[in-house]
Amino acid sequence: MAGDVETVEHLIRTRLATAVGGLRGSFEAALPTIAFVVVWLVTSDVRTAVIASLVPVAILLLGRLAQRQTPQYVLSSLVATALAAFFALRSGRAEDAFLPGMAVSAAYLAGTLLSILGRVPAVGFLVAIGDPGYREDPLGWRRNAPLVRVSARLTWVLVGLFALRLIVMVPLYLAGQVAALGIAKIALGWPAYLAAIAVMGLILVRGATPVERHELEHEADRQL
């Protein structure tokens, strides 16, 4: 019903609920890093550490397939682990295993910042995905100025998250601190993501931006 959506913040909370991933996927992404760092600290051998990082990925993939669940998070972890392994084996330096992750954070930082400057804030697309009419009009949400403004505020939180990752990890990489890099990667992964979600939630709870009338009407039409 249209009456259930009274503010932009309520609309975004409702739609983001369908776009946020789960804890298990993040756990699956962290295990290869844990295995890599632990084995490297014990053996100081990059090749052995790389092989060790691939073992949990294989086990998790078999577990997903056995339970007839989607393996998308494990496959994403496999791609990330393979890239990390390639960089580490190519240079022979364990710290280079963290280069792909830092490069991705830098790309996300640039992308989210440019999306705000271009008035197409990245969070707006996450919100739009929860809209039943997204496929028919993927950029329709940009016509709702209040929605764009609130999405921009939320996207600034992501900008801060990606910037924090680089601020912490780049100096550790330059200093060759492999163990600290592993800890930072895990801490700045799911825990930092949860913190960012909490900040977004606070913004959404405190805000009360009126949603434009035509948006309410479209919501009601799509639910009929």
Short mmCIF file of C-alpha atoms in Angstrom, two decimals:
data_model
loop_
_atom_site.label_atom_id
_atom_site.label_comp_id
_atom_site.label_asym_id
_atom_site.label_seq_id
_atom_site.Cartn_x
_atom_site.Cartn_y
_atom_site.Cartn_z
CA MET A 1 0.00 0.00 0.00
CA ALA A 2 1.18 3.53 -0.71
CA GLY A 3 0.49 4.58 2.85
CA ASP A 4 3.25 2.23 4.11
CA VAL A 5 5.90 4.33 2.34
CA GLU A 6 5.85 7.79 3.92
CA THR A 7 9.49 8.90 3.64
CA VAL A 8 12.45 8.37 1.36
CA GLU A 9 14.30 6.75 4.28
CA HIS A 10 11.52 4.17 4.74
CA LEU A 11 11.53 3.43 1.02
CA ILE A 12 15.31 2.89 1.00
CA ARG A 13 15.23 0.69 4.11
CA THR A 14 12.59 -1.50 2.50
CA ARG A 15 14.44 -1.92 -0.76
CA LEU A 16 17.94 -2.32 0.68
CA ALA A 17 16.68 -5.27 2.73
CA THR A 18 16.55 -7.28 -0.50
CA ALA A 19 20.00 -6.19 -1.71
CA VAL A 20 22.27 -6.89 1.31
CA GLY A 21 24.16 -10.19 1.39
CA GLY A 22 24.53 -12.58 4.30
CA LEU A 23 27.17 -13.41 6.90
CA ARG A 24 28.03 -16.83 5.45
CA GLY A 25 29.27 -15.35 2.18
CA SER A 26 31.61 -13.00 4.04
CA PHE A 27 32.88 -15.88 6.19
CA GLU A 28 33.65 -17.84 3.05
CA ALA A 29 35.56 -14.88 1.66
CA ALA A 30 37.66 -14.51 4.85
CA LEU A 31 38.79 -18.13 5.23
CA PRO A 32 41.32 -18.16 2.34
CA THR A 33 43.02 -15.05 3.77
CA ILE A 34 43.23 -16.64 7.22
CA ALA A 35 44.73 -19.83 5.76
CA PHE A 36 47.22 -17.89 3.64
CA VAL A 37 48.50 -15.72 6.50
CA VAL A 38 48.70 -18.54 9.06
CA VAL A 39 50.60 -20.91 6.74
CA TRP A 40 52.93 -18.14 5.54
CA LEU A 41 53.77 -17.21 9.14
CA VAL A 42 54.58 -20.84 9.90
CA THR A 43 56.47 -21.74 6.71
CA SER A 44 57.56 -18.38 5.18
CA ASP A 45 56.89 -20.05 1.84
CA VAL A 46 54.59 -18.22 -0.57
CA ARG A 47 53.77 -21.27 -2.70
CA THR A 48 52.74 -23.35 0.32
CA ALA A 49 50.63 -20.49 1.66
CA VAL A 50 48.90 -20.09 -1.71
CA ILE A 51 48.05 -23.80 -1.85
CA ALA A 52 46.74 -23.60 1.73
CA SER A 53 44.46 -20.69 0.79
CA LEU A 54 42.88 -22.73 -1.99
CA VAL A 55 42.00 -25.68 0.26
CA PRO A 56 39.13 -23.99 2.21
CA VAL A 57 37.72 -22.64 -1.06
CA ALA A 58 37.51 -26.16 -2.49
CA ILE A 59 35.92 -27.51 0.70
CA LEU A 60 33.38 -24.68 0.86
CA LEU A 61 32.49 -25.12 -2.81
CA LEU A 62 31.85 -28.85 -2.30
CA GLY A 63 29.73 -28.00 0.75
CA ARG A 64 27.59 -25.56 -1.21
CA LEU A 65 27.09 -28.03 -4.05
CA ALA A 66 26.25 -30.87 -1.64
CA GLN A 67 23.59 -28.69 0.00
CA ARG A 68 22.28 -27.64 -3.43
CA GLN A 69 22.90 -23.99 -2.58
CA THR A 70 24.17 -21.23 -4.84
CA PRO A 71 27.99 -21.27 -5.00
CA GLN A 72 28.23 -17.63 -6.09
CA TYR A 73 29.96 -16.40 -2.93
CA VAL A 74 32.45 -19.28 -2.98
CA LEU A 75 33.12 -18.71 -6.67
CA SER A 76 33.71 -15.02 -5.98
CA SER A 77 36.13 -16.03 -3.23
CA LEU A 78 37.80 -18.45 -5.67
CA VAL A 79 38.36 -15.68 -8.22
CA ALA A 80 39.75 -13.34 -5.54
CA THR A 81 42.01 -16.08 -4.17
CA ALA A 82 43.26 -16.99 -7.65
CA LEU A 83 44.15 -13.35 -8.36
CA ALA A 84 45.91 -13.04 -5.02
CA ALA A 85 47.81 -16.26 -5.71
CA PHE A 86 48.86 -15.03 -9.16
CA PHE A 87 50.34 -11.80 -7.81
CA ALA A 88 52.07 -13.49 -4.88
CA LEU A 89 53.57 -16.32 -6.96
CA ARG A 90 54.64 -13.99 -9.74
CA SER A 91 56.66 -11.74 -7.43
CA GLY A 92 57.50 -14.24 -4.71
CA ARG A 93 56.40 -11.70 -2.11
CA ALA A 94 53.56 -12.65 0.24
CA GLU A 95 52.36 -9.05 0.61
CA ASP A 96 51.56 -8.93 -3.12
CA ALA A 97 48.66 -11.31 -2.45
CA PHE A 98 46.83 -8.25 -1.08
CA LEU A 99 47.38 -6.08 -4.15
CA PRO A 100 44.18 -7.17 -6.00
CA GLY A 101 42.02 -6.38 -2.98
CA MET A 102 43.55 -2.94 -2.60
CA ALA A 103 43.11 -2.31 -6.32
CA VAL A 104 39.43 -3.25 -6.04
CA SER A 105 39.00 -0.91 -3.05
CA ALA A 106 40.65 1.90 -5.04
CA ALA A 107 38.32 1.24 -7.99
CA TYR A 108 35.27 1.22 -5.70
CA LEU A 109 36.47 4.42 -4.04
CA ALA A 110 36.79 6.15 -7.41
CA GLY A 111 33.48 4.71 -8.65
CA THR A 112 31.42 5.68 -5.62
CA LEU A 113 32.95 9.16 -5.49
CA LEU A 114 32.34 9.75 -9.19
CA SER A 115 28.78 8.45 -8.84
CA ILE A 116 28.07 11.13 -6.23
CA LEU A 117 29.67 13.87 -8.32
CA GLY A 118 27.69 12.69 -11.36
CA ARG A 119 24.42 12.68 -9.37
CA VAL A 120 23.95 8.93 -9.86
CA PRO A 121 24.95 7.79 -6.32
CA ALA A 122 25.84 4.11 -6.20
CA VAL A 123 23.42 3.33 -3.36
CA GLY A 124 20.62 4.56 -5.58
CA PHE A 125 21.17 1.58 -7.87
CA LEU A 126 20.96 -0.79 -4.89
CA VAL A 127 17.70 0.86 -3.93
CA ALA A 128 16.43 0.67 -7.51
CA ILE A 129 17.12 -3.07 -7.71
CA GLY A 130 14.46 -3.56 -5.04
CA ASP A 131 11.94 -1.78 -7.25
CA PRO A 132 9.68 -4.18 -9.23
CA GLY A 133 9.88 -1.78 -12.19
CA TYR A 134 13.70 -1.64 -12.24
CA ARG A 135 14.12 -3.60 -15.47
CA GLU A 136 11.62 -1.46 -17.30
CA ASP A 137 13.12 1.83 -16.13
CA PRO A 138 16.57 1.28 -14.47
CA LEU A 139 17.28 5.01 -14.19
CA GLY A 140 13.79 6.08 -13.20
CA TRP A 141 14.87 6.62 -9.59
CA ARG A 142 17.01 9.59 -10.69
CA ARG A 143 13.84 11.57 -11.34
CA ASN A 144 13.12 11.51 -7.60
CA ALA A 145 15.33 14.32 -6.25
CA PRO A 146 14.84 13.46 -2.53
CA LEU A 147 15.77 9.83 -3.24
CA VAL A 148 18.94 10.95 -5.04
CA ARG A 149 19.92 13.23 -2.13
CA VAL A 150 19.50 10.55 0.54
CA SER A 151 21.25 7.96 -1.65
CA ALA A 152 24.17 10.37 -2.02
CA ARG A 153 24.48 10.67 1.78
CA LEU A 154 24.53 6.90 2.09
CA THR A 155 27.07 6.57 -0.71
CA TRP A 156 29.42 8.91 1.18
CA VAL A 157 29.53 6.22 3.88
CA LEU A 158 30.84 3.75 1.29
CA VAL A 159 33.39 6.30 0.12
CA GLY A 160 34.63 6.50 3.70
CA LEU A 161 34.79 2.71 3.99
CA PHE A 162 36.88 2.24 0.84
CA ALA A 163 39.14 5.17 1.76
CA LEU A 164 39.70 3.68 5.23
CA ARG A 165 40.73 0.36 3.73
CA LEU A 166 43.37 2.04 1.58
CA ILE A 167 44.60 4.36 4.35
CA VAL A 168 45.20 1.34 6.60
CA MET A 169 46.42 -1.25 4.13
CA VAL A 170 48.68 0.70 1.75
CA PRO A 171 51.24 1.64 4.46
CA LEU A 172 51.20 -1.96 5.74
CA TYR A 173 51.81 -3.21 2.20
CA LEU A 174 54.70 -0.81 1.66
CA ALA A 175 56.20 -1.98 4.97
CA GLY A 176 55.78 -5.65 4.02
CA GLN A 177 53.67 -6.44 7.10
CA VAL A 178 51.94 -9.61 5.89
CA ALA A 179 50.32 -10.63 9.18
CA ALA A 180 49.03 -7.12 9.79
CA LEU A 181 47.71 -6.99 6.22
CA GLY A 182 45.78 -10.21 6.79
CA ILE A 183 44.28 -8.91 10.02
CA ALA A 184 43.43 -5.58 8.39
CA LYS A 185 41.81 -7.25 5.39
CA ILE A 186 39.56 -9.36 7.61
CA ALA A 187 38.74 -6.52 10.04
CA LEU A 188 38.02 -4.10 7.20
CA GLY A 189 35.88 -6.68 5.43
CA TRP A 190 32.68 -7.88 7.09
CA PRO A 191 33.11 -6.03 10.46
CA ALA A 192 33.76 -2.70 8.72
CA TYR A 193 30.92 -3.40 6.30
CA LEU A 194 28.59 -3.98 9.27
CA ALA A 195 29.76 -0.69 10.78
CA ALA A 196 29.02 1.08 7.49
CA ILE A 197 25.55 -0.50 7.40
CA ALA A 198 25.01 0.67 10.99
CA VAL A 199 25.94 4.24 10.04
CA MET A 200 23.59 4.05 7.05
CA GLY A 201 20.87 2.74 9.34
CA LEU A 202 21.40 5.67 11.70
CA ILE A 203 21.09 8.11 8.77
CA LEU A 204 17.89 6.40 7.65
CA VAL A 205 16.37 6.30 11.14
CA ARG A 206 17.13 9.96 11.88
CA GLY A 207 16.00 11.24 8.48
CA ALA A 208 12.44 12.00 7.43
CA THR A 209 12.65 13.19 3.84
CA PRO A 210 9.22 13.31 2.19
CA VAL A 211 9.01 11.07 -0.86
CA GLU A 212 7.70 12.64 -4.05
CA ARG A 213 4.03 11.95 -4.76
CA HIS A 214 4.61 10.34 -8.18
CA GLU A 215 6.93 7.82 -6.52
CA LEU A 216 4.21 6.82 -4.09
CA GLU A 217 1.79 6.37 -6.94
CA HIS A 218 4.24 4.19 -8.87
CA GLU A 219 4.81 2.06 -5.75
CA ALA A 220 1.08 1.50 -5.36
CA ASP A 221 0.64 0.61 -9.07
CA ARG A 222 3.45 -1.95 -8.96
CA GLN A 223 2.01 -3.70 -5.92
CA LEU A 224 -1.41 -4.18 -7.51
#
